[in-house]
Coordinates of C-alpha atoms and ligand atoms in Angstrom, one line a residue:
M186 CA 21.5 4.4 22.4
K187 CA 24.3 6.0 24.5
Q188 CA 22.1 5.9 28.5
D189 CA 23.4 2.9 30.1
P190 CA 20.6 0.0 30.1
F191 CA 18.3 -0.4 33.0
D192 CA 19.1 -3.3 35.5
I193 CA 15.2 -3.0 36.5
I194 CA 11.6 -2.2 35.3
A195 CA 9.4 -1.4 38.0
N196 CA 5.6 -0.9 38.2
G197 CA 4.5 -2.6 35.0
R198 CA 1.5 -5.1 34.7
V199 CA 3.5 -7.7 32.9
L200 CA 2.0 -10.3 30.9
L201 CA 3.4 -13.6 31.3
P202 CA 3.6 -16.7 29.1
D203 CA 0.0 -17.7 31.1
G204 CA -1.8 -15.1 29.5
E205 CA -2.3 -13.5 32.4
T206 CA -0.7 -10.1 33.4
A207 CA 0.6 -9.9 37.0
A208 CA 2.2 -6.7 39.3
V209 CA 6.2 -7.6 38.8
D210 CA 9.2 -6.6 38.6
L211 CA 11.8 -7.2 36.1
R212 CA 16.0 -7.4 36.3
I213 CA 17.9 -7.7 33.2
Q214 CA 21.3 -8.0 32.9
Q215 CA 23.7 -8.4 29.8
G216 CA 20.2 -7.9 27.9
L217 CA 18.6 -10.6 29.5
I218 CA 15.1 -11.1 31.7
V219 CA 16.9 -12.6 35.0
E220 CA 14.4 -11.9 37.7
I221 CA 10.6 -11.8 37.7
A222 CA 9.6 -10.5 40.7
P223 CA 7.8 -8.3 43.1
R224 CA 9.7 -5.2 44.9
L225 CA 13.3 -5.9 42.9
K226 CA 16.0 -2.9 42.9
G227 CA 19.0 -1.7 41.2
K228 CA 21.4 0.2 40.1
K229 CA 18.6 2.1 37.4
T230 CA 14.8 1.7 37.5
L231 CA 12.3 1.9 34.5
D232 CA 8.7 3.2 36.4
A233 CA 6.6 1.6 34.5
A234 CA 4.1 3.5 36.6
G235 CA 1.4 1.4 36.1
D236 CA 1.7 0.8 31.8
Y237 CA 1.5 -2.9 30.1
V238 CA 4.9 -4.3 29.5
L239 CA 4.3 -6.6 26.6
P240 CA 6.5 -8.6 24.0
G241 CA 8.1 -6.6 21.4
F242 CA 7.0 -7.0 17.9
V243 CA 8.4 -8.8 15.7
D244 CA 7.2 -8.0 12.3
L245 CA 8.3 -11.0 9.7
H246 CA 7.0 -9.1 6.2
C247 CA 7.3 -5.4 5.7
H248 CA 8.5 -3.4 2.4
G249 CA 9.0 -0.2 4.3
M250 CA 7.9 2.7 6.3
G251 CA 7.0 6.4 6.6
F252 CA 9.7 8.1 3.5
C253 CA 12.2 4.7 4.2
S254 CA 12.7 1.1 2.9
L255 CA 15.4 -1.3 1.7
E256 CA 15.7 1.3 -1.9
K257 CA 15.4 4.7 -0.2
G258 CA 17.5 5.2 3.5
S259 CA 18.9 3.2 5.3
L260 CA 18.0 0.2 7.7
A261 CA 19.2 2.7 10.7
E262 CA 16.6 5.4 9.8
W263 CA 14.2 2.1 9.1
A264 CA 15.0 1.1 12.5
A265 CA 14.6 3.7 14.2
L266 CA 11.1 4.1 12.8
E267 CA 10.3 0.8 13.7
A268 CA 11.2 1.7 17.0
Q269 CA 8.9 4.3 17.6
Q270 CA 5.8 1.3 16.4
G271 CA 7.2 -1.0 18.5
A272 CA 9.1 -3.1 16.1
T273 CA 12.0 -4.9 18.2
R274 CA 12.2 -7.1 15.4
F275 CA 11.3 -6.4 11.7
F276 CA 12.5 -8.6 8.8
P277 CA 13.1 -6.0 5.8
T278 CA 11.2 -7.9 2.5
L279 CA 12.7 -7.3 -0.6
F280 CA 10.8 -7.8 -4.1
G281 CA 13.0 -6.9 -7.2
P282 CA 14.2 -8.7 -10.3
P283 CA 17.5 -11.0 -8.7
E284 CA 20.5 -8.6 -10.0
N285 CA 18.9 -5.8 -7.1
L286 CA 18.6 -8.1 -4.6
I287 CA 21.9 -8.8 -5.0
E288 CA 22.7 -5.5 -5.2
L289 CA 20.5 -4.3 -1.8
M290 CA 21.8 -6.8 0.4
Q291 CA 25.8 -6.6 -0.5
Q292 CA 25.1 -2.6 0.3
H293 CA 23.1 -2.8 3.6
L294 CA 25.0 -5.4 5.2
R295 CA 28.3 -2.9 4.8
E296 CA 26.2 0.0 5.7
T297 CA 25.7 -1.5 8.7
D298 CA 28.8 -4.0 9.7
Q299 CA 26.6 -7.3 8.7
L300 CA 23.4 -6.1 10.7
K301 CA 25.5 -5.8 13.6
A302 CA 24.5 -2.1 13.9
T303 CA 21.2 -2.7 13.6
P304 CA 19.8 -5.0 15.9
Q305 CA 16.3 -4.8 15.4
V306 CA 16.9 -6.3 11.8
G307 CA 16.2 -10.6 12.5
G308 CA 17.9 -10.5 8.4
F309 CA 16.2 -9.9 5.3
R310 CA 13.3 -11.8 3.6
L311 CA 13.4 -12.3 -0.3
E312 CA 9.9 -12.0 -1.2
S313 CA 10.9 -12.3 -5.4
P314 CA 12.0 -14.0 -7.4
Y315 CA 10.5 -17.6 -7.2
L316 CA 6.8 -16.7 -7.3
A317 CA 4.8 -18.4 -9.8
Q318 CA 2.9 -14.7 -10.0
T319 CA 4.3 -11.5 -9.6
G320 CA 0.7 -10.2 -6.9
A321 CA 1.7 -5.9 -7.3
G322 CA 4.9 -6.9 -8.8
R323 CA 6.5 -6.7 -12.3
G324 CA 7.5 -9.7 -14.5
E325 CA 10.7 -9.2 -13.9
D326 CA 11.4 -9.7 -10.5
L327 CA 10.4 -13.4 -11.1
A328 CA 13.1 -15.7 -11.4
P329 CA 12.9 -19.6 -12.5
I330 CA 14.5 -21.5 -9.8
L331 CA 17.9 -22.3 -10.3
P332 CA 20.5 -23.6 -8.1
E333 CA 23.1 -20.9 -9.1
L334 CA 20.8 -18.9 -8.7
T335 CA 20.3 -19.3 -5.0
D336 CA 24.2 -20.1 -4.4
R337 CA 24.4 -16.3 -5.6
L338 CA 21.9 -15.0 -3.6
L339 CA 22.8 -17.0 -0.5
I340 CA 26.1 -15.9 -0.9
A341 CA 25.2 -11.8 -1.2
G342 CA 23.0 -12.5 2.0
G343 CA 25.9 -13.3 4.0
G344 CA 24.5 -16.2 6.4
H345 CA 21.6 -13.1 6.9
I346 CA 18.6 -13.9 4.7
R347 CA 15.7 -15.9 7.3
I348 CA 12.9 -16.5 4.8
W349 CA 12.5 -17.4 1.4
D350 CA 9.3 -16.9 -0.8
L351 CA 8.4 -19.3 -3.1
S352 CA 6.2 -21.1 -5.4
P353 CA 5.8 -24.6 -5.0
E354 CA 3.8 -25.6 -8.9
L355 CA 7.3 -24.2 -10.2
P356 CA 10.1 -27.1 -10.8
G357 CA 12.9 -27.4 -8.8
A358 CA 10.7 -25.9 -5.8
V359 CA 10.8 -29.1 -3.3
E360 CA 14.6 -29.6 -3.6
T361 CA 15.2 -25.7 -2.7
I362 CA 13.0 -25.6 -0.4
A363 CA 14.0 -28.4 1.3
R364 CA 18.1 -27.7 0.8
L365 CA 17.3 -23.6 2.3
S366 CA 15.2 -25.2 5.2
G367 CA 18.1 -27.8 6.2
Q368 CA 19.9 -24.0 6.3
G369 CA 17.5 -22.8 9.0
V370 CA 16.1 -20.4 6.4
V371 CA 12.4 -20.4 6.9
C372 CA 10.7 -21.4 3.9
S373 CA 7.3 -19.3 3.0
L374 CA 4.7 -20.2 0.3
A375 CA 3.5 -16.8 -1.3
H376 CA 2.5 -16.0 -4.8
T377 CA 1.1 -19.2 -5.9
R378 CA -2.0 -21.6 -7.4
A379 CA -0.3 -24.4 -6.6
T380 CA -2.5 -27.9 -6.1
I381 CA -3.0 -29.2 -2.9
E382 CA -0.2 -31.9 -3.4
Q383 CA 1.5 -29.4 -4.6
A384 CA 1.9 -27.6 -1.6
R385 CA 1.9 -31.0 0.9
A386 CA 5.1 -31.6 -1.0
A387 CA 6.3 -28.6 -0.1
V388 CA 5.1 -29.3 3.8
D389 CA 7.1 -31.9 3.3
A390 CA 10.1 -30.7 2.2
G391 CA 10.3 -28.8 5.3
L392 CA 8.2 -25.6 4.2
R393 CA 6.4 -23.6 7.2
L394 CA 5.0 -20.6 6.9
V395 CA 2.6 -18.8 4.5
T396 CA 2.7 -15.5 3.4
H397 CA -0.7 -13.1 3.5
L398 CA -2.8 -16.1 3.8
F399 CA -5.9 -15.3 1.7
D400 CA -4.2 -12.1 -0.3
T401 CA -3.2 -13.6 -3.6
F402 CA -4.7 -17.0 -3.0
A403 CA -7.0 -17.8 -6.0
V404 CA -10.7 -19.0 -4.8
P405 CA -11.3 -22.5 -5.9
E406 CA -13.6 -23.0 -9.4
M407 CA -16.9 -25.1 -9.0
I408 CA -16.1 -28.4 -11.0
D409 CA -19.3 -30.7 -10.0
P410 CA -22.4 -27.8 -9.6
G411 CA -23.8 -28.6 -6.5
V412 CA -19.8 -29.9 -4.8
Y413 CA -18.4 -26.8 -2.8
P414 CA -14.3 -27.1 -3.8
A415 CA -12.1 -27.6 -1.3
G416 CA -8.3 -25.6 -2.3
L417 CA -4.9 -24.7 -0.5
V418 CA -6.8 -22.2 1.2
D419 CA -8.9 -25.2 3.0
Y420 CA -5.6 -27.1 2.9
L421 CA -3.1 -24.8 4.5
L422 CA -6.2 -23.9 7.3
V423 CA -6.0 -27.5 8.5
E424 CA -2.0 -28.1 7.8
D425 CA -0.4 -28.1 11.5
R426 CA 2.7 -28.0 10.5
V427 CA 2.5 -24.4 8.8
T428 CA 1.9 -21.1 10.2
C429 CA 0.5 -18.6 8.4
E430 CA 0.5 -14.7 7.9
I431 CA -2.3 -12.1 8.1
I432 CA -1.9 -8.7 6.4
A433 CA -4.1 -7.5 9.5
D434 CA -5.6 -4.3 8.5
G435 CA -9.0 -6.0 8.2
T436 CA -8.7 -4.9 4.7
H437 CA -6.7 -6.9 2.6
V438 CA -8.6 -9.4 4.8
H439 CA -12.5 -9.5 5.8
P440 CA -12.5 -9.5 9.7
L441 CA -14.8 -12.5 9.2
L442 CA -11.5 -14.7 7.7
V443 CA -8.9 -13.5 10.4
E444 CA -11.5 -15.1 13.0
K445 CA -12.4 -18.2 10.9
A446 CA -8.5 -18.6 10.6
L447 CA -7.5 -18.0 14.1
R448 CA -10.3 -21.0 14.8
C449 CA -8.9 -23.5 12.6
K450 CA -5.1 -22.4 13.3
G451 CA -5.5 -21.6 16.1
P452 CA -3.4 -18.9 18.5
K453 CA -0.5 -20.5 18.3
G454 CA -1.1 -21.0 14.3
V455 CA -0.8 -16.9 12.5
A456 CA 1.2 -14.7 12.9
F457 CA 0.1 -11.6 12.0
V458 CA 2.7 -9.2 9.9
T459 CA 2.3 -5.5 8.1
D460 CA 3.4 -6.1 4.6
S461 CA 3.9 -2.2 5.1
N462 CA 4.6 -0.1 2.1
Y463 CA 6.5 3.0 1.6
G464 CA 3.9 5.1 3.4
A465 CA 2.8 3.0 6.6
G466 CA 3.1 4.9 9.6
L467 CA 2.3 8.2 8.1
P468 CA -1.3 9.9 9.0
P469 CA -4.1 10.4 6.8
G470 CA -3.1 11.9 2.8
D471 CA -1.8 12.1 -0.3
Y472 CA 2.4 11.5 -0.6
R473 CA 4.5 11.6 -3.1
L474 CA 6.4 8.2 -2.8
P475 CA 9.3 7.3 -4.1
A476 CA 10.9 4.8 -5.9
G477 CA 8.5 5.2 -8.6
W478 CA 5.5 4.4 -6.6
G479 CA 3.8 7.5 -7.6
E480 CA 1.0 8.9 -5.3
A481 CA -0.4 7.3 -3.6
R482 CA -3.5 8.2 -0.7
I483 CA -3.9 6.9 3.0
R484 CA -7.3 7.2 3.9
D485 CA -6.4 5.7 7.6
R486 CA -4.3 2.9 8.7
N487 CA -6.4 0.0 8.4
N488 CA -7.2 0.7 4.2
G489 CA -3.8 0.1 3.1
V490 CA -1.3 2.7 0.9
R491 CA -2.9 3.4 -2.4
L492 CA -2.5 4.6 -6.2
I493 CA -4.2 7.5 -7.1
A494 CA -2.7 7.3 -10.7
R495 CA -3.6 3.8 -10.8
G496 CA -7.5 3.9 -9.5
L497 CA -6.4 3.9 -6.2
V498 CA -5.3 0.9 -6.2
L499 CA -3.8 -1.3 -3.1
A500 CA 0.0 -1.4 -3.4
G501 CA 0.3 -3.1 0.5
S502 CA -0.4 -1.6 4.0
A503 CA 0.0 1.6 5.5
L504 CA 0.0 -0.8 9.0
T505 CA 3.2 -0.3 11.7
P506 CA 3.3 -3.6 14.0
L507 CA 1.8 -1.2 16.3
N508 CA -1.2 -1.0 14.5
C509 CA -1.1 -5.3 14.1
F510 CA -0.9 -5.2 18.1
Q511 CA -4.1 -2.8 18.4
N512 CA -5.9 -4.0 15.6
A513 CA -6.1 -7.7 17.1
V514 CA -7.3 -6.4 20.1
Q515 CA -10.0 -3.1 19.2
L516 CA -11.1 -4.6 15.6
F517 CA -10.7 -8.5 16.1
G518 CA -11.9 -8.4 19.6
K519 CA -8.7 -11.2 20.8
S520 CA -7.1 -11.2 23.9
L521 CA -4.0 -8.9 25.3
A522 CA -2.6 -13.0 25.5
V523 CA -3.9 -13.6 22.2
A524 CA -2.9 -10.5 20.4
S525 CA 0.9 -11.1 21.9
R526 CA 1.0 -14.6 20.2
L527 CA 0.0 -13.4 17.3
C528 CA 2.3 -10.5 17.2
S529 CA 5.6 -11.4 19.3
A530 CA 5.5 -15.3 20.3
N531 CA 4.7 -16.8 17.4
P532 CA 7.1 -14.9 14.7
A533 CA 9.3 -15.1 17.1
R534 CA 9.4 -19.1 18.0
L535 CA 9.2 -19.4 13.6
L536 CA 12.2 -17.5 13.8
G537 CA 14.2 -19.3 16.9
L538 CA 14.6 -15.9 18.3
N539 CA 14.8 -15.6 22.2
A540 CA 12.5 -13.7 22.3
G541 CA 8.7 -12.9 21.9
E542 CA 7.8 -13.8 25.4
V543 CA 8.3 -11.8 29.1
A544 CA 10.5 -15.2 30.7
L545 CA 13.3 -15.9 32.4
G546 CA 16.8 -16.5 30.0
R547 CA 14.6 -14.4 27.5
N548 CA 15.9 -10.9 25.7
A549 CA 14.9 -8.5 27.2
D550 CA 12.9 -6.9 23.5
L551 CA 9.8 -5.5 25.5
V552 CA 7.0 -2.3 24.9
M553 CA 5.1 -0.2 27.4
L554 CA 1.4 0.7 26.2
D555 CA -0.9 2.5 28.2
A556 CA -4.7 1.5 29.2
D557 CA -5.6 1.8 25.4
L558 CA -2.9 0.5 24.0
N559 CA -1.3 3.3 23.2
L560 CA 2.8 3.2 22.8
K561 CA 5.0 4.5 25.1
T562 CA 8.8 3.1 25.0
T563 CA 10.2 0.2 23.0
I564 CA 13.3 -1.3 24.6
V565 CA 15.7 -3.6 23.1
A566 CA 18.5 -6.7 25.1
G567 CA 17.5 -4.1 27.8
R568 CA 17.9 -0.8 26.0
G569 CA 15.7 2.0 25.1
V570 CA 15.2 2.6 21.9
F571 CA 12.0 4.6 22.1
G572 CA 9.9 6.7 24.6
V573 CA 10.2 7.9 27.9
Y574 CA 13.6 6.1 29.4
E575 CA 15.5 8.2 31.2
Ligands
LIG222 ZN1 5.6 -8.3 0.6

C-alpha cells in the first residue's frame, strides 16, 4: 500500500490480552504497537468509530481462496483476497508430488523476492509428501521419507518452510521430526493411523501441531467387547505439548467435537484453520474451478467445497479466516476473547510470530469488526490493506 501508515487508531473497542475490551487508543510506530492509552494524538489517525479492534487472523492451513492458489494466480493476488477476509498472516499449504512442490516454492519465492513483497505470507506449509494416507489427495503426492528429498525440499523452500506435515508411523519420521524441529520448522501430525506410542515418540522428538484433528483420523475399533477403546485422537486431546488445529465450519468437525476438544485442550491448545480450497470466500453457487478440480458446489460457507462429478464429496472447506472467527462466536458460542485466541493468539504463538494480541511491542496486525462481526478494516504492520482507512 502506498499511503502513509497510521500512527494512531482511535475510538475503538480494543480487545486486550486479559480478554476484556477497553475504550483505548493505539499508537503505532514502525509497524509496532508502542502505546495503549485513552485519547492519544498523532499525525495520522484512523477513527475506529466504536468498532472492535482485534488482533488480525492467522491461518496456519490454507490451499486457496476464490480462484487463487499456489497453482493458479500469484501470491500477491491471494494475499489481497486474504486481506479482505481479515488474515494478517497465512501459510500457503502445498499438496502434490514432491517435484511440483519444489517448482511451486521456487516460482513464488522468485515472484515475491523471497516473500518480501507479501508480508502477510508467513511461509510455506508442506502437507504432502510424508503422509501414510492421502485423504483427498492422490498416491503420487506421497513419498517415503528420505534425507535427500528432505534436503531438496528445504533448499527449494529457501528457509521459508515453516510447517511440515508428517505421519509418525513412516520409517524415518522420528529422526526427521527431530531434525526439522531443531531448525525451527513446526512439525504437524497428519493423515495417519499411528499408534499412541508412535505418536508419543513423534511428540517427544519435537512435533507440536496436529493437522485437522478428527478429519483423516480413524475411529478406534472395539477389540475387547464391552471395553471402550482409546485411540489416537484421545491421546492428542490430553497431550498438552501439541496444539490441535480444527477446520471450523461445523461440517468437517461436529460442534459437539469442537466443544470436546476445547474442554480437553483448554482455550490455548486449539487453533482454528480454514483448510480452504479454491472457491473459499465465494458466495453459494456452482463454480468451475481451475487446475482440474472441475465443477464444484458451495451451498453455504459452512458446508464445504463439494465436487459435483464425485457425488458432492467434500474437497476442502469454503471458509475464510473471518468465517472461522465468526463461527467461533456465532456457531460455537465462544466469547470474543476465546475466539481471538483460536484464530490469532494460539497460531501466532505456535509459529513464534510477534503478533496475535494487541499488546505493547507487538506488530500492529489488526482487524476492525462491527458489532455483528462484519469486517471493516485489515491492517498489516500499521498499514491499511483492506477497508476504509483514508
Ligand atoms: Zn490441507
